[in-house]
Amino acid sequence: MEPGDAARPGPGRVVRALRPRLLLLPLLPLLLGRGLRAGAAASSSGAAAEDSSAMEELATEKEAEESHRQDSVSLLTFILLLTLTILTIWLFKHRRVRFLHETGLAMIYGLIVGVILRYGTPATSGRDKSLSCTQEDRAFSTLLVNVSGKFFEYTLKGEISPGKINSVEQNDMLRKVTFDPEVFFNILLPPIIFHAGYSLKKRHFFRNLGSILAYAFLGTAVSCFIIGNLMYGVVKLMKIVGQLSDKFYYTDCLFFGAIISATDPVTVLAIFNELHADVDLYALLFGESVLNDAVAIVLSSSIVAYQPAGLNTHAFDAAAFFKSVGIFLGIFSGSFTMGAVTGVVTALVTKFTKLHCFPLLETALFFLMSWSTFLLAEACGFTGVVAVLFCGITQAHYTYNNLSVESRSRTKQLFEVLHFLAENFIFSYMGLALFTFQKHVFSPIFIIGAFVAIFLGRAAHIYPLSFFLNLGRRHKIGWNFQHMMMFSGLRGAMAFALAIRDTASYARQMMFTTTLLIVFFTVWIIGGGTTPMLSWLNIRVGVDPDQDPPPNNDSFQVLQGDGPDSAGGNRTKQESAWIFRLWYSFDHNYLKPILTHSGPPLTTTLPAWCGLLARCLTSPQVYDNQEPLREEDSDFILTEGDLTLTYGDSTVTANGSSGSHTASTSLEGRRTKSSSEEVLERDLGMGDQKVSSRGTRLVFPMGDNA
Amino acid sequence: MEPGDAARPGPGRVVRALRPRLLLLPLLPLLLGRGLRAGAAASSSGAAAEDSSAMEELATEKEAEESHRQDSVSLLTFILLLTLTILTIWLFKHRRVRFLHETGLAMIYGLIVGVILRYGTPATSGRDKSLSCTQEDRAFSTLLVNVSGKFFEYTLKGEISPGKINSVEQNDMLRKVTFDPEVFFNILLPPIIFHAGYSLKKRHFFRNLGSILAYAFLGTAVSCFIIGNLMYGVVKLMKIVGQLSDKFYYTDCLFFGAIISATDPVTVLAIFNELHADVDLYALLFGESVLNDAVAIVLSSSIVAYQPAGLNTHAFDAAAFFKSVGIFLGIFSGSFTMGAVTGVVTALVTKFTKLHCFPLLETALFFLMSWSTFLLAEACGFTGVVAVLFCGITQAHYTYNNLSVESRSRTKQLFEVLHFLAENFIFSYMGLALFTFQKHVFSPIFIIGAFVAIFLGRAAHIYPLSFFLNLGRRHKIGWNFQHMMMFSGLRGAMAFALAIRDTASYARQMMFTTTLLIVFFTVWIIGGGTTPMLSWLNIRVGVDPDQDPPPNNDSFQVLQGDGPDSAGGNRTKQESAWIFRLWYSFDHNYLKPILTHSGPPLTTTLPAWCGLLARCLTSPQVYDNQEPLREEDSDFILTEGDLTLTYGDSTVTANGSSGSHTASTSLEGRRTKSSSEEVLERDLGMGDQKVSSRGTRLVFPMGDNA
């Protein structure tokens, strides 16, 4: 706002005209278009109006066109940034440069462009106008404004803190490159998260499921509370030394703990993938990071929902606390159910229609159903991103098997491209935001405190949990693995998206700035240090994902169940095996045959009185070509090499404690057994001739059952 | 607005709160998010405020959440609609139903949902509030509103006609399903148009290029002016019988002529593709419809830009007219250049980097570059959609040859899916809009007049043009083809997108309603009548696209250059052959070798003094494996079968009037000739042994040159 304009409106009543600030990546053309439309509307109606108003509208039109052009230019900036990043990534891959990952690169380019935009463009735009308006009531989502007899509709963009009105947003270009934060959360994250779920290497994931769940749920909660409390101490310290200029509550600290606990090891995992580092470590890190993103989202919204009764809204209140815990559980299970249900529906639709004759239709349906998960969850008040994650896992587990060969590659490639673009966009934007975001609150004490807190939080999360998990694991998590997990806790897109979501208050702005710096530091330093760290910690690289580590490898403390602490460990071990086995046999005997074309015929697994239903639900392919289908009953969608397992004649009876399973298999005897259990063993990567040579497996401890 | 609220604000000063109306398909999550964010902001800042204001904000938050939920639900409606459409399409394809195309189906489902939303949901929402505000100046793109000390930012949505304020938008759900019109133009059309350009079957397209250009440019202009003038007569008639209640200018009529001249034979082409109908007819229809979309866009914006000097803004003004023509030519050539340039840049980048080792990077780059065309054109004031079309053609012609095998299928599939989704979405939305759009102006006279006018306009476009084209064509366009082209002039997505772009004035609303009905009629009746019409007109189906029609086929009046009107015809014929040959040899000798890995080495085609440059630009592959590369020098990206042409030893010398071509080929003699001219002949589908058996070819009349 210019000084001359500021004087015009009456005191206390300021309505200022800004140019459209929100710029949305995939929306862009829309917003670009809005300018055009305004121009077209102005020109068409302007002709009918008087000459004077026509001139005025012509000016509006020109301005709209100018704004439209600026929108296009700022989006072009991002596209050129991404193009540059892609070319440099290629160069790095070509020359096998590993000290800087592509995401780090995207951030550097973003930083450079941010500096140029910040210091290289003229600082103010002279077109801001002010006008007076009074609105005594609360804010509405839409306003209708009467301007010289014409009505214009305005929509609410958000609240602006009063102190900022005169000082911020002087620069058109800076404003243009500032996107609506929800774009990150609602447009860019879903494809990333869906892809993560869809491309999960399920064998290694499920083999380590217990540990992954422990790290993701317990670990994130622990980390959140430790960081939150440490940061509360830091904030108290800041208050004492007078560094805090506005309110900063305990719930804010906890919120910071939640958003910063979402680890995002894209960099590490990309390097792991490239170097073929240990698959179990990979599964642990990947599984943890994917699930803890979900946990962090739900945790942060539960903390926001924590509203103690009474006036003292930031004191501890047990009722409110348990309500928050309830909200956490409700949102999480709701989102999980939502995702699983849409996945199952898609599987049923693709199974029972012959849609696979038309891959285009199939792919479109798959895409729409996966997307509807997001909307369905949001419509029901759950979290779309979390639902999309579980939808991805379900789609990969069931629907993927029903798709035509063409659709399999199409869907994989489609989401791969979306994921790649979204991820690089987020990281470029992060680089850009350091200079173009106009409400940074840099507080050295808070930043240093945060670095210490995340280090301690990560340590308090990894080491104790690993100790307890090792009590129950056959396949111990070695010290070098623990150190690597500790080291790999870098923060990325999710922490950023959660932090940028709300930057209205002083506390949130400080958190955003700190999060941005933590992301920079971890992606550059830790991402670059991954390769040296791996060799320093003696973690094997170049591992064939289907080969298990030799039993006497340093990274596994092999305990054959007769060690000193095997008494307590055995129980956990057996229990986890039992739960897993129960789920596995249920999945293999009922869910897979119902939802896909593979697995044993339902007529053999269901009780006899369900015969008709079983015949309806079983696809004819199961009877026709049971042998070839067994080959396709793949749990691994990314590496084709995963399927090259050889398995001999199954002589080990793996009949477990699942009664229904035993009962049903006895109906057809040998035939079912060979079909269901060979698959079972293959899925878990264990033919009998292999078991003898390895002996160190997490699942199905043979000796205990046979 | 409720009656009680309406009384509150002062006279003439009405500011009304509406809930967010715009709902954007790919943006959806963003908008969904906006509610959430508002909620989060309210809850975080509400805690700090007084209790009373906290309660108020809680109410706002609840409302925002409710609005967010409704957004999700309305988007879910669309997704379920699309899902249903996909499943029914499958059923139709499965059962080989052809009387109703998928787009017609999408419209029917849209209609049904529209009826339900219109009559099945409660009519008013009680939450609309009004408040008073004065704004004497013109409208700004953004407002800052002070509400009890807090500042809220609002963005301009558009103008609302004063008469509608009280009567429209009573129904929340109807409002929710009304998208911002620019979504269609800027988000849904670009992938459709890009796909059209990218999947053009170039051989048949280029063979009929002259006719296609004539139909698209001259034809659309003729049709636009005839329809415009006829409609002006209809409007005059309406004024006489008192059916016209607001202004309707001559320029409005011309605008209507422009938007309704954009033919969109998706339905016909889908059926043609399925039945393998005659390829030349297909090329004519497809080429015409793709290019006339571009012409119609540019034409309509030129008409909008037609601003005569002086007060009488709707009289004819020669200067303004020529200015409009200049604008037309400027925008069209600018958009064309923009598209071609980005295509060429992408080709160069993909050629000179070894990006094809990383298909994901390559696909991402391809996608970003194609998208940047749109933005670049918009930033320069050209038309993004038109630029994207030519970008698609260039990408298919050059870049496609440089891509890795994986990227070729990836890019094709990516754009195919986007195209499919966008197209079906537009058609569903059209069905929905008939009942949910709240500003329909049904005028029976105008509608009947429009049907008559488009019929006459199409006739005046096809028959005379075909007559003149037949004078110059060897391969005549038969009567049955002309009738089929006349019949196939149905209107679709482009007419709709142009019509919905601006519905502010009375005239535009009437046009929109009429366009909608024309689209319905043509898609259902004409789309359904395609198969009967084809057999009634004796047009061959089941044609192998590589086979040319037998010379004595009914659909071609074969004139071997000795007919009565061959004197005038020959000149045109030779000229077109000469231009085409010039372009072809330039493309083949210089552009293809520079931009792709195929074609003859530049060292042989460029003069000797450019040796160094030629060596730099020629890719080593050209020397290494010239033989296999020739096979890949494919112009046809859709049907792999197109490449199965057999061609014998080239003994026919096709050296034409292009001097540079002849000069350059003489440098290396036989080698170049065999490489460049065999390809030339193969591209045009003529080995010598074929020429003798057919004798009826448009291009390269052998007898005239040899």
XYZ file of C-alpha atoms in Angstrom, chain B residues 43-355:
313
model
C -9.005 -23.128 16.176
C -5.425 -22.075 16.731
C -6.088 -18.397 16.926
C -9.406 -18.830 18.661
C -7.696 -20.264 21.696
C -5.884 -17.019 22.235
C -8.912 -14.815 21.857
C -11.703 -14.094 24.266
C -14.304 -16.703 24.952
C -17.095 -14.996 23.090
C -15.106 -14.583 19.939
C -13.856 -18.136 20.379
C -17.417 -19.385 20.273
C -18.030 -17.348 17.171
C -14.962 -18.714 15.522
C -15.972 -22.197 16.492
C -19.163 -21.585 14.554
C -17.133 -20.362 11.580
C -14.951 -23.401 11.886
C -17.949 -25.715 11.922
C -19.299 -23.959 8.894
C -15.989 -24.221 7.097
C -15.857 -27.902 7.905
C -19.370 -28.370 6.638
C -18.529 -26.529 3.450
C -15.402 -28.620 3.058
C -17.445 -31.777 3.422
C -19.915 -30.604 0.826
C -17.077 -29.882 -1.558
C -15.822 -33.411 -1.120
C -19.280 -34.837 -1.621
C -19.869 -32.911 -4.815
C -16.554 -34.032 -6.212
C -17.321 -37.559 -5.193
C -20.506 -37.187 -7.197
C -18.459 -36.464 -10.287
C -16.053 -39.274 -9.637
C -18.842 -41.757 -9.108
C -20.450 -40.469 -12.289
C -17.245 -41.093 -14.175
C -16.846 -44.511 -12.584
C -20.368 -45.424 -13.588
C -19.709 -44.161 -17.084
C -16.567 -46.252 -17.338
C -18.370 -49.378 -16.221
C -21.204 -48.784 -18.672
C -18.764 -48.039 -21.470
C -17.164 -51.355 -20.763
C -20.561 -53.050 -20.899
C -21.354 -51.345 -24.182
C -18.008 -52.261 -25.675
C -18.361 -55.756 -24.365
C -21.770 -56.148 -26.016
C -20.745 -54.137 -29.075
C -23.482 -51.548 -28.633
C -22.875 -48.713 -31.069
C -26.009 -46.613 -31.117
C -24.787 -44.574 -28.171
C -21.226 -43.431 -27.753
C -19.502 -43.142 -24.392
C -19.681 -39.376 -24.501
C -23.437 -39.560 -25.056
C -23.606 -41.936 -22.144
C -21.636 -39.612 -19.923
C -24.115 -36.867 -20.762
C -27.095 -39.042 -19.897
C -25.657 -39.905 -16.515
C -24.862 -36.247 -15.995
C -28.454 -35.346 -16.834
C -29.835 -37.854 -14.358
C -27.602 -36.608 -11.557
C -28.497 -33.044 -12.515
C -32.206 -33.791 -12.190
C -31.643 -35.400 -8.800
C -29.592 -32.464 -7.554
C -32.083 -29.965 -8.896
C -35.291 -31.495 -7.655
C -34.144 -33.941 -5.011
C -32.192 -31.695 -2.657
C -33.565 -29.076 -0.269
C -33.910 -25.759 -2.044
C -32.430 -23.206 0.337
C -29.647 -22.989 2.830
C -30.306 -20.923 5.900
C -26.763 -19.882 6.599
C -26.454 -17.024 4.145
C -25.756 -13.791 5.948
C -25.707 -10.286 4.680
C -23.686 -7.321 5.757
C -23.263 -3.844 4.461
C -20.252 -2.453 2.743
C -19.565 0.415 0.440
C -17.096 0.459 -2.357
C -17.362 3.451 -4.628
C -14.321 2.783 -6.705
C -13.959 0.067 -9.297
C -13.638 -3.592 -8.437
C -10.282 -4.876 -7.256
C -8.937 -8.329 -7.605
C -8.473 -8.673 -3.860
C -10.099 -7.110 -0.832
C -8.877 -6.855 2.702
C -11.783 -6.774 5.114
C -11.548 -5.743 8.725
C -13.830 -7.841 10.938
C -13.765 -6.891 14.605
C -10.065 -6.148 14.419
C -9.052 -9.145 12.315
C -8.169 -8.813 8.676
C -9.446 -11.226 6.109
C -8.375 -11.407 2.526
C -10.918 -11.930 -0.233
C -10.327 -12.550 -3.911
C -12.550 -11.483 -6.761
C -14.639 -14.248 -8.256
C -16.496 -12.352 -10.946
C -19.413 -10.089 -11.594
C -22.944 -11.086 -10.747
C -25.854 -9.497 -12.550
C -27.933 -7.487 -10.047
C -31.240 -9.122 -10.963
C -29.890 -12.511 -10.012
C -28.730 -11.707 -6.526
C -31.918 -12.629 -4.810
C -33.083 -15.403 -7.071
C -30.029 -17.497 -7.791
C -27.794 -19.732 -5.799
C -30.279 -20.729 -3.208
C -29.172 -24.298 -3.268
C -25.846 -25.192 -1.722
C -25.410 -28.395 -3.638
C -26.225 -26.833 -6.996
C -23.702 -24.158 -6.267
C -21.126 -26.738 -5.311
C -21.352 -28.607 -8.585
C -20.929 -25.432 -10.620
C -17.284 -25.225 -11.565
C -15.345 -22.205 -12.550
C -15.768 -22.116 -16.343
C -12.091 -21.537 -16.870
C -11.425 -25.014 -15.536
C -12.758 -26.383 -18.773
C -10.702 -24.109 -20.902
C -7.459 -24.233 -19.016
C -7.368 -27.604 -17.348
C -9.552 -30.018 -19.238
C -9.034 -28.941 -22.829
C -5.218 -28.834 -22.997
C -4.728 -32.578 -22.443
C -7.481 -33.350 -24.943
C -5.978 -31.106 -27.582
C -2.408 -32.171 -26.903
C -3.415 -35.792 -27.224
C -5.139 -35.018 -30.530
C -1.946 -33.492 -31.876
C 0.273 -36.182 -30.421
C -1.762 -39.043 -31.810
C -2.355 -37.616 -35.272
C -1.809 -40.267 -37.907
C 0.594 -38.167 -39.838
C 0.750 -40.007 -43.111
C -2.915 -39.561 -43.939
C -2.942 -36.156 -42.351
C -0.119 -34.773 -44.446
C -1.430 -36.426 -47.589
C -4.617 -34.399 -47.193
C -3.013 -31.368 -45.626
C -4.174 -28.872 -48.239
C -7.808 -29.931 -47.993
C -7.670 -30.057 -44.220
C -6.276 -26.542 -44.021
C -8.926 -25.312 -46.430
C -11.747 -26.894 -44.464
C -10.362 -25.712 -41.157
C -9.539 -22.111 -42.063
C -11.790 -21.101 -44.933
C -14.556 -23.450 -43.867
C -14.669 -22.260 -40.292
C -14.589 -18.626 -41.335
C -17.392 -19.185 -43.862
C -19.436 -21.122 -41.345
C -18.853 -18.471 -38.672
C -20.022 -15.627 -40.880
C -23.015 -17.487 -42.297
C -24.185 -18.577 -38.858
C -23.505 -15.127 -37.455
C -25.536 -13.394 -40.120
C -28.396 -15.873 -40.001
C -28.532 -15.534 -36.230
C -28.572 -11.780 -36.564
C -31.694 -12.218 -38.671
C -33.165 -14.478 -36.020
C -32.385 -11.924 -33.338
C -34.052 -9.173 -35.394
C -37.087 -11.427 -35.738
C -37.119 -12.013 -31.993
C -37.001 -8.282 -31.407
C -40.036 -7.862 -33.685
C -42.109 -10.539 -31.944
C -40.985 -9.230 -28.578
C -39.071 -12.312 -27.465
C -35.848 -10.476 -26.758
C -35.612 -8.983 -23.304
C -32.086 -7.582 -23.387
C -29.355 -6.436 -25.763
C -28.058 -8.743 -28.458
C -25.530 -7.212 -30.832
C -24.198 -8.224 -34.201
C -20.823 -9.014 -32.654
C -22.607 -11.354 -30.243
C -24.081 -13.168 -33.225
C -20.682 -13.474 -34.848
C -19.265 -14.710 -31.577
C -21.949 -17.376 -31.504
C -21.024 -18.289 -35.069
C -17.420 -18.706 -34.018
C -18.017 -20.861 -30.976
C -20.560 -23.087 -32.681
C -18.337 -23.634 -35.713
C -15.890 -25.714 -33.691
C -16.796 -29.223 -34.735
C -15.781 -32.003 -32.448
C -16.341 -35.398 -33.998
C -15.075 -37.481 -31.068
C -18.107 -39.703 -31.360
C -17.816 -40.158 -35.112
C -14.086 -40.692 -34.933
C -14.378 -43.253 -32.159
C -16.792 -45.193 -34.329
C -14.605 -44.723 -37.390
C -11.673 -46.056 -35.460
C -13.616 -49.044 -34.234
C -15.069 -49.899 -37.631
C -11.839 -49.064 -39.480
C -13.683 -46.782 -41.837
C -11.932 -45.134 -44.747
C -8.648 -43.579 -43.633
C -8.764 -40.571 -45.913
C -12.195 -39.620 -44.707
C -10.926 -40.140 -41.184
C -7.934 -37.904 -41.835
C -10.129 -35.186 -43.332
C -12.599 -35.230 -40.449
C -10.012 -35.523 -37.724
C -7.685 -32.950 -39.180
C -10.499 -30.530 -39.768
C -11.940 -30.885 -36.287
C -8.588 -30.522 -34.558
C -7.561 -27.470 -36.525
C -10.947 -25.820 -36.530
C -10.999 -25.986 -32.747
C -7.880 -23.869 -32.861
C -9.392 -21.583 -35.490
C -12.598 -21.174 -33.496
C -10.746 -20.199 -30.333
C -8.681 -17.589 -32.077
C -11.648 -16.392 -34.122
C -13.829 -15.922 -31.068
C -11.162 -13.991 -29.208
C -10.581 -11.823 -32.277
C -14.304 -11.052 -32.370
C -14.224 -10.128 -28.702
C -11.252 -7.915 -29.444
C -13.191 -6.190 -32.249
C -13.582 -2.729 -30.704
C -14.651 -0.071 -33.217
C -13.635 3.485 -32.446
C -16.199 6.054 -31.300
C -19.398 5.694 -29.362
C -21.301 3.345 -31.651
C -19.377 0.338 -30.529
C -21.282 -2.252 -32.522
C -21.338 -0.790 -36.010
C -19.007 -2.003 -38.709
C -15.651 -0.313 -38.754
C -13.173 -1.317 -41.448
C -10.141 -0.348 -39.367
C -11.356 -2.370 -36.404
C -12.219 -5.249 -38.708
C -8.742 -5.368 -40.171
C -7.337 -5.014 -36.713
C -9.317 -8.097 -35.723
C -8.021 -9.963 -38.748
C -4.542 -8.886 -37.752
C -5.143 -10.114 -34.228
C -6.382 -13.400 -35.617
C -3.281 -13.881 -37.744
C -0.993 -12.691 -34.966
C -2.443 -14.964 -32.307
C -2.606 -17.912 -34.610
C 0.915 -17.660 -35.942
C 2.257 -16.771 -32.515
C 0.634 -19.794 -30.929
C 1.818 -21.979 -33.774
C 5.395 -20.747 -33.406
C 5.309 -21.154 -29.637
C 4.148 -24.735 -29.902
C 6.610 -25.627 -32.614
C 9.517 -24.008 -30.787
C 8.970 -25.852 -27.516
C 8.590 -29.063 -29.494
C 11.884 -28.425 -31.241
C 13.618 -27.547 -27.975
C 12.378 -30.767 -26.398
C 13.616 -32.694 -29.431
C 17.051 -31.108 -29.141
C 17.267 -31.768 -25.418
C 16.215 -35.388 -25.752
C 18.600 -35.850 -28.655
C 21.738 -34.365 -27.163
C 21.454 -35.649 -23.611
C 21.462 -39.345 -22.892
C 18.248 -38.874 -20.974
